[in-house]
Coordinates of C-alpha atoms and ligand atoms in Angstrom, one line a residue:
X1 CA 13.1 -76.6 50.9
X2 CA 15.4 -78.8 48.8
X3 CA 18.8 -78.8 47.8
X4 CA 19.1 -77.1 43.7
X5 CA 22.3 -76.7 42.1
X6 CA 23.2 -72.8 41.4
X7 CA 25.7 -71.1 39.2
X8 CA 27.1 -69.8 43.1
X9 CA 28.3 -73.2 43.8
X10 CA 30.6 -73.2 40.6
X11 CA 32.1 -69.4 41.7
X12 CA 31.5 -69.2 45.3
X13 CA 35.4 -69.2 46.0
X14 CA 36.2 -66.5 43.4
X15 CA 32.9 -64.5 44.6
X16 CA 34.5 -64.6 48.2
X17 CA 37.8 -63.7 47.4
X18 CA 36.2 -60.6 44.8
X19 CA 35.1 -59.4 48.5
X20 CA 39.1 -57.9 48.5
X21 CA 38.0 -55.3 45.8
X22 CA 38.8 -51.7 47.4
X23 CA 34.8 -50.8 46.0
X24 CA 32.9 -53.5 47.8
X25 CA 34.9 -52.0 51.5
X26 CA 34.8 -48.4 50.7
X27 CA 31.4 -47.8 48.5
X28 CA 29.5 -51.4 48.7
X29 CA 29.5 -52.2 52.6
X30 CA 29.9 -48.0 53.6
X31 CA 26.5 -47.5 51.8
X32 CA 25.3 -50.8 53.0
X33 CA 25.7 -49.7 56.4
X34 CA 24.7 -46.2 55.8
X35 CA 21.3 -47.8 55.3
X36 CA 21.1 -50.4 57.7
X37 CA 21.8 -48.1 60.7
X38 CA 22.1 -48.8 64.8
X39 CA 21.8 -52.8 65.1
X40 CA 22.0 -53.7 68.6
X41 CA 19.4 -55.6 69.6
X42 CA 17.5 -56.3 66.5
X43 CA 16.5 -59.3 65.0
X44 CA 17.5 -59.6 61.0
X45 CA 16.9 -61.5 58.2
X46 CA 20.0 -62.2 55.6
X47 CA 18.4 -63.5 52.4
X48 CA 20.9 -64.1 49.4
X49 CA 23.3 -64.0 52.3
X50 CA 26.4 -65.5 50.3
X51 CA 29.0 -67.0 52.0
X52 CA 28.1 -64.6 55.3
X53 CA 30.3 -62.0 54.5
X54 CA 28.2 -59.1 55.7
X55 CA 26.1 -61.6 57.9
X56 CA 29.1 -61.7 60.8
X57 CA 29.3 -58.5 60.1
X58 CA 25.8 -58.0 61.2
X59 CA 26.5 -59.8 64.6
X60 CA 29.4 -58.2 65.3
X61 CA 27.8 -54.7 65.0
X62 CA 25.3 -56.0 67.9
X63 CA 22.4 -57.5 66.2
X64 CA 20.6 -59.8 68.7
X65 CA 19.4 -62.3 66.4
X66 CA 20.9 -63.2 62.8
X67 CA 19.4 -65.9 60.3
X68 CA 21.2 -66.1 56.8
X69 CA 18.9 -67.6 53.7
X70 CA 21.3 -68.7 50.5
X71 CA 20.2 -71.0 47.7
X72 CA 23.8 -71.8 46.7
X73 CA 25.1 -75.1 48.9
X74 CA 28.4 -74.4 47.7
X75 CA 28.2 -70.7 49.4
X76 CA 26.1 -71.4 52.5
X77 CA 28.8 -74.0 53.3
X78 CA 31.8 -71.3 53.4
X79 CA 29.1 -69.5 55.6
X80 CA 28.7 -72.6 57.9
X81 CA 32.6 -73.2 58.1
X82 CA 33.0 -69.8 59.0
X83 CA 30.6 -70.5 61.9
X84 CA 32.5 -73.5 62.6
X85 CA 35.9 -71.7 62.5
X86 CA 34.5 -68.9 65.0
X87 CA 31.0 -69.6 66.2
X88 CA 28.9 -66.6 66.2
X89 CA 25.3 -68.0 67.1
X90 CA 24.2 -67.3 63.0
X91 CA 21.8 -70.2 61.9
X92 CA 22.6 -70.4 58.0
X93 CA 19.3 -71.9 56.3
X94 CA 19.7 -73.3 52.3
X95 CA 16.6 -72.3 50.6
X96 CA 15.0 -70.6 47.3
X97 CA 13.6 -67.2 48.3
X98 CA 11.2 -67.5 45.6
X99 CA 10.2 -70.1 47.9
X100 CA 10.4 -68.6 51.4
X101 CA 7.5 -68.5 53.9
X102 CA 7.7 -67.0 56.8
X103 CA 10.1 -67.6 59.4
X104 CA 9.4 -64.6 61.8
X105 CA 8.3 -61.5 62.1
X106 CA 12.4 -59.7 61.7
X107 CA 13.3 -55.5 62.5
X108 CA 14.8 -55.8 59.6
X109 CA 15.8 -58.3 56.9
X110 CA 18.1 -57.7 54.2
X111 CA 19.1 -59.0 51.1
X112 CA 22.3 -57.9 49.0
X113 CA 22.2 -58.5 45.2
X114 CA 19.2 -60.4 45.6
X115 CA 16.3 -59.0 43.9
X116 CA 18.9 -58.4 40.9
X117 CA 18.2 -62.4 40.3
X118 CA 14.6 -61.7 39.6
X119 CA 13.8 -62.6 35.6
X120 CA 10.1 -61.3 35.3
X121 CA 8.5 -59.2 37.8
X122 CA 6.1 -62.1 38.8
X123 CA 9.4 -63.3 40.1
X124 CA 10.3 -60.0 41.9
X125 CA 6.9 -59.6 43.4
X126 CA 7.5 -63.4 45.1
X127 CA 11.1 -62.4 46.3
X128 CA 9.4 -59.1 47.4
X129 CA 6.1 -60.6 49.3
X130 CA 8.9 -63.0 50.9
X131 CA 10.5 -60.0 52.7
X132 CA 7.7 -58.8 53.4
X133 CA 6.3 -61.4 55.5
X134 CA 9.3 -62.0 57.2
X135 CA 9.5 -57.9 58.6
X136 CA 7.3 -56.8 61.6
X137 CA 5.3 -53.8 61.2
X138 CA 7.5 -50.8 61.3
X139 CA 10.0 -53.0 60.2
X140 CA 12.3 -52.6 57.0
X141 CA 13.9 -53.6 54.2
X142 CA 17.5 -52.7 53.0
X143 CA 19.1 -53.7 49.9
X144 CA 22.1 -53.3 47.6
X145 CA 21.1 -54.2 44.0
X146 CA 22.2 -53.8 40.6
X147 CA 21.4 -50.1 39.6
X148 CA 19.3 -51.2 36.0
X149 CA 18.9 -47.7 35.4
X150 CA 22.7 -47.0 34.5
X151 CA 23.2 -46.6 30.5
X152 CA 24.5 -49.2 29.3
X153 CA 27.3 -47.0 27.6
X154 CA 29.0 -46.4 30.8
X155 CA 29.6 -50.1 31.5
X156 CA 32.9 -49.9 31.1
X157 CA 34.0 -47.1 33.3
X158 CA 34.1 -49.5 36.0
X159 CA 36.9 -51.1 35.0
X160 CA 39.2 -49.8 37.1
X161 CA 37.4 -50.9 40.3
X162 CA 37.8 -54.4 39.2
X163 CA 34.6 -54.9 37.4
X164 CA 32.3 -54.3 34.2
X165 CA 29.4 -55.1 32.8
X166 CA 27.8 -56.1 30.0
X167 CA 25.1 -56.9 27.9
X168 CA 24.5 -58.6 24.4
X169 CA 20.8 -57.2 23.8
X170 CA 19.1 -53.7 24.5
X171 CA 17.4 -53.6 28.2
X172 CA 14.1 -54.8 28.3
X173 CA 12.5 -56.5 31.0
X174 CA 14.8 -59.6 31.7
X175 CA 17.6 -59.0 29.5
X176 CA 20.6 -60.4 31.1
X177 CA 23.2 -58.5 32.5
X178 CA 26.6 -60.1 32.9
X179 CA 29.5 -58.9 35.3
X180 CA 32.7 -59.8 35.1
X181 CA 34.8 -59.6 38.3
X182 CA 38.7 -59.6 38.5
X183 CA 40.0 -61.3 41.5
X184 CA 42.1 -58.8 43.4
X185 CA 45.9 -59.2 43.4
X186 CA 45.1 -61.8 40.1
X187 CA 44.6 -61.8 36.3
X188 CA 41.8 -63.9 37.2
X189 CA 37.7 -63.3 36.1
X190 CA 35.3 -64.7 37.0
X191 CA 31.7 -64.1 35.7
X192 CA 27.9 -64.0 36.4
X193 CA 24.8 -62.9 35.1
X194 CA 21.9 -60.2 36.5
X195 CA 18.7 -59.5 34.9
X196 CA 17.4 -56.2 34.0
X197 CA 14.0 -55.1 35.4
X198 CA 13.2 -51.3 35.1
X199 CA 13.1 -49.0 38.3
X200 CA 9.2 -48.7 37.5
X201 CA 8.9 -52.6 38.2
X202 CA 10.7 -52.2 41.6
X203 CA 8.7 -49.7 42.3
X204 CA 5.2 -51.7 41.4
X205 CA 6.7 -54.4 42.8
X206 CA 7.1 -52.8 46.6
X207 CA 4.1 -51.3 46.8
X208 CA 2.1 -54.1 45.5
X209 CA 3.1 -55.8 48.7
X210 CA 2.3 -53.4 51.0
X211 CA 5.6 -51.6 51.5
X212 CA 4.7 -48.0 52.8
X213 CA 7.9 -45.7 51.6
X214 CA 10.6 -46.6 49.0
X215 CA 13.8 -44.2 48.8
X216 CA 16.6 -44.7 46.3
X217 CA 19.9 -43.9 47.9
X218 CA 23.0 -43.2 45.3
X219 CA 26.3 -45.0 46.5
X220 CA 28.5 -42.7 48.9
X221 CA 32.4 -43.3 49.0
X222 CA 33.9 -43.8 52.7
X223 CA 36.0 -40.8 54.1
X224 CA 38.7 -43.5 54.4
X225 CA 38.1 -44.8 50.8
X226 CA 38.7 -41.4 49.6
X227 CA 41.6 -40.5 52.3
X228 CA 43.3 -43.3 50.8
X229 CA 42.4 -43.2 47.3
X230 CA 41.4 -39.5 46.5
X231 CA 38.3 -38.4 45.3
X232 CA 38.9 -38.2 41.9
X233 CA 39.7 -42.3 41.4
X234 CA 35.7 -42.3 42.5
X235 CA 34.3 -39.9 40.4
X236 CA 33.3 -42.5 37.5
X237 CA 31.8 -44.6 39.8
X238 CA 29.9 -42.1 40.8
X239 CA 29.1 -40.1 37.6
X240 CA 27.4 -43.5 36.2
X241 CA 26.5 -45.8 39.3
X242 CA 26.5 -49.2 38.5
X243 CA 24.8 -49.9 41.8
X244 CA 22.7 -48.5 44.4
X245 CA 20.8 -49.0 47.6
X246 CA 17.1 -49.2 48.6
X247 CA 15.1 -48.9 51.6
X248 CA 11.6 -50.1 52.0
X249 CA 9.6 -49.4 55.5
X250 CA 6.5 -51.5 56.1
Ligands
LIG1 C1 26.2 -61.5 44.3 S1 25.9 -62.8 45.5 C2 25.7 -61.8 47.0 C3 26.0 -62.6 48.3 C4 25.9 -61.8 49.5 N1 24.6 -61.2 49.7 C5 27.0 -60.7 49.5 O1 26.7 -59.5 49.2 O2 28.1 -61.1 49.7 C6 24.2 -63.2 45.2 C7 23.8 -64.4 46.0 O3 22.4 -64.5 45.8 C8 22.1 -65.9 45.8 N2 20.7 -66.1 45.2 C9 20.3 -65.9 44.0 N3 19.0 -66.2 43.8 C10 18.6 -66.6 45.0 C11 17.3 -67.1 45.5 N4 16.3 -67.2 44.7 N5 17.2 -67.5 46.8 C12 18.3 -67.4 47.6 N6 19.5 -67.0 47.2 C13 19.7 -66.6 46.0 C14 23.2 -66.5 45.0 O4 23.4 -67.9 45.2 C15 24.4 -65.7 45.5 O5 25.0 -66.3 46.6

Protein backbone atom coordinates (compact mmCIF):
# COMPACT_ATOMS: atom_id res chain seq x y z
CA UNK A 1 0.00 0.00 0.00
CA UNK A 2 1.44 3.51 -0.56
CA UNK A 3 2.26 6.35 1.37
CA UNK A 4 -1.14 9.22 1.00
CA UNK A 5 -1.01 12.34 2.83
CA UNK A 6 -4.05 12.57 5.53
CA UNK A 7 -5.58 15.48 7.38
CA UNK A 8 -4.05 13.14 10.76
CA UNK A 9 -0.56 14.07 9.78
CA UNK A 10 -1.40 17.89 10.15
CA UNK A 11 -3.15 17.16 13.90
CA UNK A 12 -1.67 14.02 14.93
CA UNK A 13 0.17 15.86 18.02
CA UNK A 14 -2.99 17.77 19.13
CA UNK A 15 -5.11 14.40 18.57
CA UNK A 16 -2.49 12.66 21.02
CA UNK A 17 -2.42 15.15 23.55
CA UNK A 18 -6.80 15.42 23.29
CA UNK A 19 -6.16 11.68 24.75
CA UNK A 20 -5.78 13.84 28.33
CA UNK A 21 -9.61 14.67 28.10
CA UNK A 22 -11.22 13.17 31.45
CA UNK A 23 -14.12 11.54 28.70
CA UNK A 24 -11.87 9.56 26.47
CA UNK A 25 -10.34 7.65 30.22
CA UNK A 26 -13.55 7.49 32.06
CA UNK A 27 -16.40 6.96 29.12
CA UNK A 28 -14.25 6.40 25.76
CA UNK A 29 -11.62 3.64 26.75
CA UNK A 30 -14.17 2.14 29.99
CA UNK A 31 -16.78 1.38 27.23
CA UNK A 32 -14.08 0.35 24.89
CA UNK A 33 -13.03 -2.13 27.13
CA UNK A 34 -16.37 -3.12 28.39
CA UNK A 35 -16.72 -4.44 24.83
CA UNK A 36 -13.48 -5.84 24.04
CA UNK A 37 -13.44 -8.17 27.14
CA UNK A 38 -10.67 -10.97 28.48
CA UNK A 39 -7.52 -10.50 26.00
CA UNK A 40 -4.93 -12.86 26.97
CA UNK A 41 -3.91 -14.81 24.39
CA UNK A 42 -5.72 -13.50 21.39
CA UNK A 43 -4.62 -12.31 18.37
CA UNK A 44 -6.10 -8.62 17.30
CA UNK A 45 -6.26 -6.42 14.60
CA UNK A 46 -6.02 -2.40 15.28
CA UNK A 47 -7.27 -0.68 12.20
CA UNK A 48 -7.42 3.24 12.35
CA UNK A 49 -5.09 2.55 15.21
CA UNK A 50 -3.83 6.23 15.66
CA UNK A 51 -0.79 6.93 17.25
CA UNK A 52 -1.24 3.37 19.36
CA UNK A 53 -2.87 4.71 22.12
CA UNK A 54 -5.20 1.93 22.88
CA UNK A 55 -2.93 -0.49 20.82
CA UNK A 56 -0.20 -0.81 23.93
CA UNK A 57 -2.99 -0.85 25.75
CA UNK A 58 -4.15 -3.99 24.06
CA UNK A 59 -0.71 -5.77 24.80
CA UNK A 60 -0.44 -4.79 28.08
CA UNK A 61 -3.86 -6.30 28.92
CA UNK A 62 -2.27 -9.75 27.55
CA UNK A 63 -3.14 -9.96 23.94
CA UNK A 64 -0.77 -12.51 22.28
CA UNK A 65 -0.50 -10.91 18.99
CA UNK A 66 -1.10 -7.12 18.13
CA UNK A 67 -0.96 -5.50 14.48
CA UNK A 68 -1.94 -1.76 14.27
CA UNK A 69 -3.27 -0.45 10.55
CA UNK A 70 -3.18 3.65 10.23
CA UNK A 71 -3.31 5.65 7.07
CA UNK A 72 -1.86 8.74 8.62
CA UNK A 73 2.36 8.56 8.39
CA UNK A 74 2.40 11.35 10.69
CA UNK A 75 0.35 9.19 13.38
CA UNK A 76 1.78 5.74 12.72
CA UNK A 77 5.15 7.33 13.34
CA UNK A 78 4.30 8.52 17.09
CA UNK A 79 2.99 4.78 17.20
CA UNK A 80 6.47 3.42 15.94
CA UNK A 81 8.44 5.83 18.36
CA UNK A 82 6.49 4.72 21.07
CA UNK A 83 7.63 1.15 20.12
CA UNK A 84 11.01 2.41 19.87
CA UNK A 85 10.86 4.20 23.28
CA UNK A 86 9.49 0.80 24.98
CA UNK A 87 9.38 -1.99 22.57
CA UNK A 88 6.21 -4.00 22.93
CA UNK A 89 6.45 -6.64 20.01
CA UNK A 90 3.33 -4.28 18.03
CA UNK A 91 4.10 -4.37 14.15
CA UNK A 92 2.59 -0.85 13.12
CA UNK A 93 1.57 -1.27 9.27
CA UNK A 94 0.69 2.33 7.05
CA UNK A 95 -2.13 1.50 4.85
CA UNK A 96 -5.73 2.61 3.57
CA UNK A 97 -8.38 0.23 5.03
CA UNK A 98 -10.42 0.90 2.09
CA UNK A 99 -7.63 -0.84 0.75
CA UNK A 100 -6.88 -3.72 3.15
CA UNK A 101 -6.72 -7.46 2.19
CA UNK A 102 -6.28 -9.87 4.39
CA UNK A 103 -3.54 -10.20 6.67
CA UNK A 104 -4.83 -13.09 8.94
CA UNK A 105 -7.52 -14.65 10.10
CA UNK A 106 -7.56 -12.28 13.95
CA UNK A 107 -10.00 -13.21 17.38
CA UNK A 108 -10.78 -9.98 17.19
CA UNK A 109 -9.87 -6.80 15.24
CA UNK A 110 -10.82 -3.44 16.16
CA UNK A 111 -11.14 -0.18 14.91
CA UNK A 112 -11.84 3.08 16.94
CA UNK A 113 -13.41 6.01 15.01
CA UNK A 114 -12.87 4.30 11.90
CA UNK A 115 -15.92 3.51 10.17
CA UNK A 116 -16.96 7.28 11.12
CA UNK A 117 -14.47 8.11 7.94
CA UNK A 118 -16.72 6.36 5.60
CA UNK A 119 -18.37 9.02 2.94
CA UNK A 120 -20.95 6.70 1.02
CA UNK A 121 -21.88 3.37 2.22
CA UNK A 122 -20.05 1.76 -0.82
CA UNK A 123 -17.23 3.07 1.27
CA UNK A 124 -18.46 1.58 4.50
CA UNK A 125 -19.24 -1.77 3.06
CA UNK A 126 -15.21 -1.81 1.83
CA UNK A 127 -14.01 -0.80 5.38
CA UNK A 128 -16.61 -3.38 6.65
CA UNK A 129 -15.70 -6.47 4.18
CA UNK A 130 -11.97 -5.52 5.26
CA UNK A 131 -12.76 -6.54 8.93
CA UNK A 132 -14.33 -9.00 8.02
CA UNK A 133 -11.78 -10.95 6.28
CA UNK A 134 -9.34 -10.22 8.69
CA UNK A 135 -11.67 -12.09 11.83
CA UNK A 136 -11.74 -15.89 12.15
CA UNK A 137 -15.01 -17.49 12.34
CA UNK A 138 -16.42 -16.81 15.76
CA UNK A 139 -14.39 -13.96 15.73
CA UNK A 140 -15.47 -10.28 16.33
CA UNK A 141 -15.56 -6.91 15.76
CA UNK A 142 -15.53 -3.96 18.31
CA UNK A 143 -15.81 -0.49 17.65
CA UNK A 144 -16.20 3.06 19.07
CA UNK A 145 -17.69 5.35 16.38
CA UNK A 146 -19.41 8.48 16.04
CA UNK A 147 -23.04 7.99 17.30
CA UNK A 148 -24.89 9.68 13.77
CA UNK A 149 -28.08 9.19 15.47
CA UNK A 150 -27.61 12.00 18.22
CA UNK A 151 -29.79 15.24 17.16
CA UNK A 152 -27.97 17.56 16.07
CA UNK A 153 -29.55 20.08 18.60
CA UNK A 154 -27.65 18.52 21.41
CA UNK A 155 -24.17 19.16 19.83
CA UNK A 156 -23.36 21.54 22.14
CA UNK A 157 -23.93 19.91 25.46
CA UNK A 158 -20.62 18.43 25.17
CA UNK A 159 -18.87 21.28 25.64
CA UNK A 160 -17.93 20.80 28.90
CA UNK A 161 -16.09 17.48 28.24
CA UNK A 162 -13.85 19.31 25.97
CA UNK A 163 -15.57 18.88 22.74
CA UNK A 164 -18.57 19.70 20.29
CA UNK A 165 -19.81 19.16 17.21
CA UNK A 166 -21.03 20.54 14.43
CA UNK A 167 -22.59 20.65 11.19
CA UNK A 168 -23.32 23.21 8.39
CA UNK A 169 -26.06 21.16 6.47
CA UNK A 170 -29.05 18.86 7.67
CA UNK A 171 -27.86 14.91 8.04
CA UNK A 172 -28.10 13.11 5.04
CA UNK A 173 -25.98 10.39 3.96
CA UNK A 174 -22.41 11.99 3.91
CA UNK A 175 -22.90 15.26 5.38
CA UNK A 176 -19.90 16.15 7.23
CA UNK A 177 -19.68 16.26 10.74
CA UNK A 178 -16.93 18.48 12.27
CA UNK A 179 -15.55 18.16 15.91
CA UNK A 180 -13.75 20.47 17.57
CA UNK A 181 -11.47 19.26 20.36
CA UNK A 182 -9.80 21.55 23.16
CA UNK A 183 -6.53 20.36 24.22
CA UNK A 184 -6.59 19.73 27.92
CA UNK A 185 -4.91 22.20 30.26
CA UNK A 186 -4.96 24.76 26.86
CA UNK A 187 -7.12 27.30 25.11
CA UNK A 188 -6.05 25.38 22.17
CA UNK A 189 -8.64 23.49 19.25
CA UNK A 190 -8.07 21.67 17.11
CA UNK A 191 -10.52 20.36 14.46
CA UNK A 192 -11.61 17.42 12.21
CA UNK A 193 -14.38 16.21 10.19
CA UNK A 194 -16.77 12.84 10.39
CA UNK A 195 -19.33 11.98 7.94
CA UNK A 196 -22.88 11.11 8.67
CA UNK A 197 -24.22 7.71 7.53
CA UNK A 198 -27.62 6.68 9.23
CA UNK A 199 -27.68 3.65 11.79
CA UNK A 200 -29.83 1.81 8.91
CA UNK A 201 -26.59 1.92 6.65
CA UNK A 202 -24.46 0.38 9.49
CA UNK A 203 -26.78 -1.93 9.87
CA UNK A 204 -26.96 -2.97 5.87
CA UNK A 205 -23.66 -2.58 5.84
CA UNK A 206 -22.66 -5.52 8.57
CA UNK A 207 -24.89 -7.84 7.39
CA UNK A 208 -24.19 -7.52 3.88
CA UNK A 209 -20.79 -8.89 4.77
CA UNK A 210 -21.80 -11.67 6.60
CA UNK A 211 -21.64 -10.45 10.21
CA UNK A 212 -24.02 -12.71 12.21
CA UNK A 213 -25.28 -10.33 15.39
CA UNK A 214 -24.85 -6.50 15.69
CA UNK A 215 -25.61 -4.91 19.24
CA UNK A 216 -25.47 -1.18 19.90
CA UNK A 217 -24.04 -0.48 23.29
CA UNK A 218 -24.82 3.15 24.87
CA UNK A 219 -21.51 4.76 26.52
CA UNK A 220 -21.24 3.77 30.34
CA UNK A 221 -19.24 6.15 32.77
CA UNK A 222 -16.36 4.39 34.97
CA UNK A 223 -17.16 4.02 38.76
CA UNK A 224 -13.85 6.06 39.13
CA UNK A 225 -15.00 8.65 36.52
CA UNK A 226 -18.04 9.20 38.56
CA UNK A 227 -16.17 8.81 42.14
CA UNK A 228 -14.18 11.56 40.99
CA UNK A 229 -16.47 13.62 39.04
CA UNK A 230 -20.04 12.82 40.29
CA UNK A 231 -22.71 11.58 38.38
CA UNK A 232 -24.43 14.50 37.63
CA UNK A 233 -21.17 16.22 35.49
CA UNK A 234 -22.14 12.92 33.15
CA UNK A 235 -25.59 13.16 32.81
CA UNK A 236 -25.47 15.33 29.40
CA UNK A 237 -23.28 13.08 27.93
CA UNK A 238 -25.39 10.59 28.61
CA UNK A 239 -28.90 12.10 28.00
CA UNK A 240 -27.66 12.82 24.20
CA UNK A 241 -24.63 10.41 23.38
CA UNK A 242 -22.36 11.80 21.03
CA UNK A 243 -20.85 8.40 20.69
CA UNK A 244 -21.28 4.81 21.09
CA UNK A 245 -19.99 1.38 20.75
CA UNK A 246 -20.66 -1.65 18.47
CA UNK A 247 -20.12 -5.20 18.39
CA UNK A 248 -20.24 -7.41 15.43
CA UNK A 249 -19.71 -11.47 15.86
CA UNK A 250 -19.03 -13.40 12.62
C1 LIG B 1 -10.07 9.85 15.57
S1 LIG B 1 -8.58 9.03 15.11
C2 LIG B 1 -8.61 7.60 16.16
C3 LIG B 1 -7.27 6.94 16.33
C4 LIG B 1 -7.27 5.76 17.30
N1 LIG B 1 -8.11 4.67 16.84
C5 LIG B 1 -7.68 6.21 18.66
O1 LIG B 1 -8.82 5.98 19.07
O2 LIG B 1 -6.86 6.85 19.34
C6 LIG B 1 -9.06 8.35 13.55
C7 LIG B 1 -7.91 7.72 12.81
O3 LIG B 1 -8.43 7.03 11.67
C8 LIG B 1 -7.45 7.12 10.65
N2 LIG B 1 -8.09 6.75 9.38
C9 LIG B 1 -9.10 7.41 8.75
N3 LIG B 1 -9.43 6.78 7.62
C10 LIG B 1 -8.61 5.69 7.51
C11 LIG B 1 -8.47 4.66 6.54
N4 LIG B 1 -9.24 4.64 5.45
N5 LIG B 1 -7.54 3.70 6.75
C12 LIG B 1 -6.76 3.73 7.87
N6 LIG B 1 -6.83 4.69 8.82
C13 LIG B 1 -7.76 5.67 8.65
C14 LIG B 1 -6.98 8.56 10.77
O4 LIG B 1 -5.77 8.81 10.11
C15 LIG B 1 -6.89 8.72 12.29
O5 LIG B 1 -5.63 8.39 12.78
Amino acid sequence: MGKKMTYYDSIAQQYKKSKQLPFRLHIEAYTYFHLVGNLVGKSLLDLACGEGFYTRQFKLQGAARVIGVEISEKMIELARQEEAREPQDIEYILGDVLELDKIDSFDLVVASYLLNYAQTREQLLKMCQSIFVNLRPGGRFVTINNNDSQPPQSYLTTEKYGFIKSTDSPLIEGTPIQYTCTIPGSDQKFRFNNYYLSAATYEWAFQSVGFKEVRWQKPIVSPQGVEEFGQEFWQDFLNCVPIVGIECLK
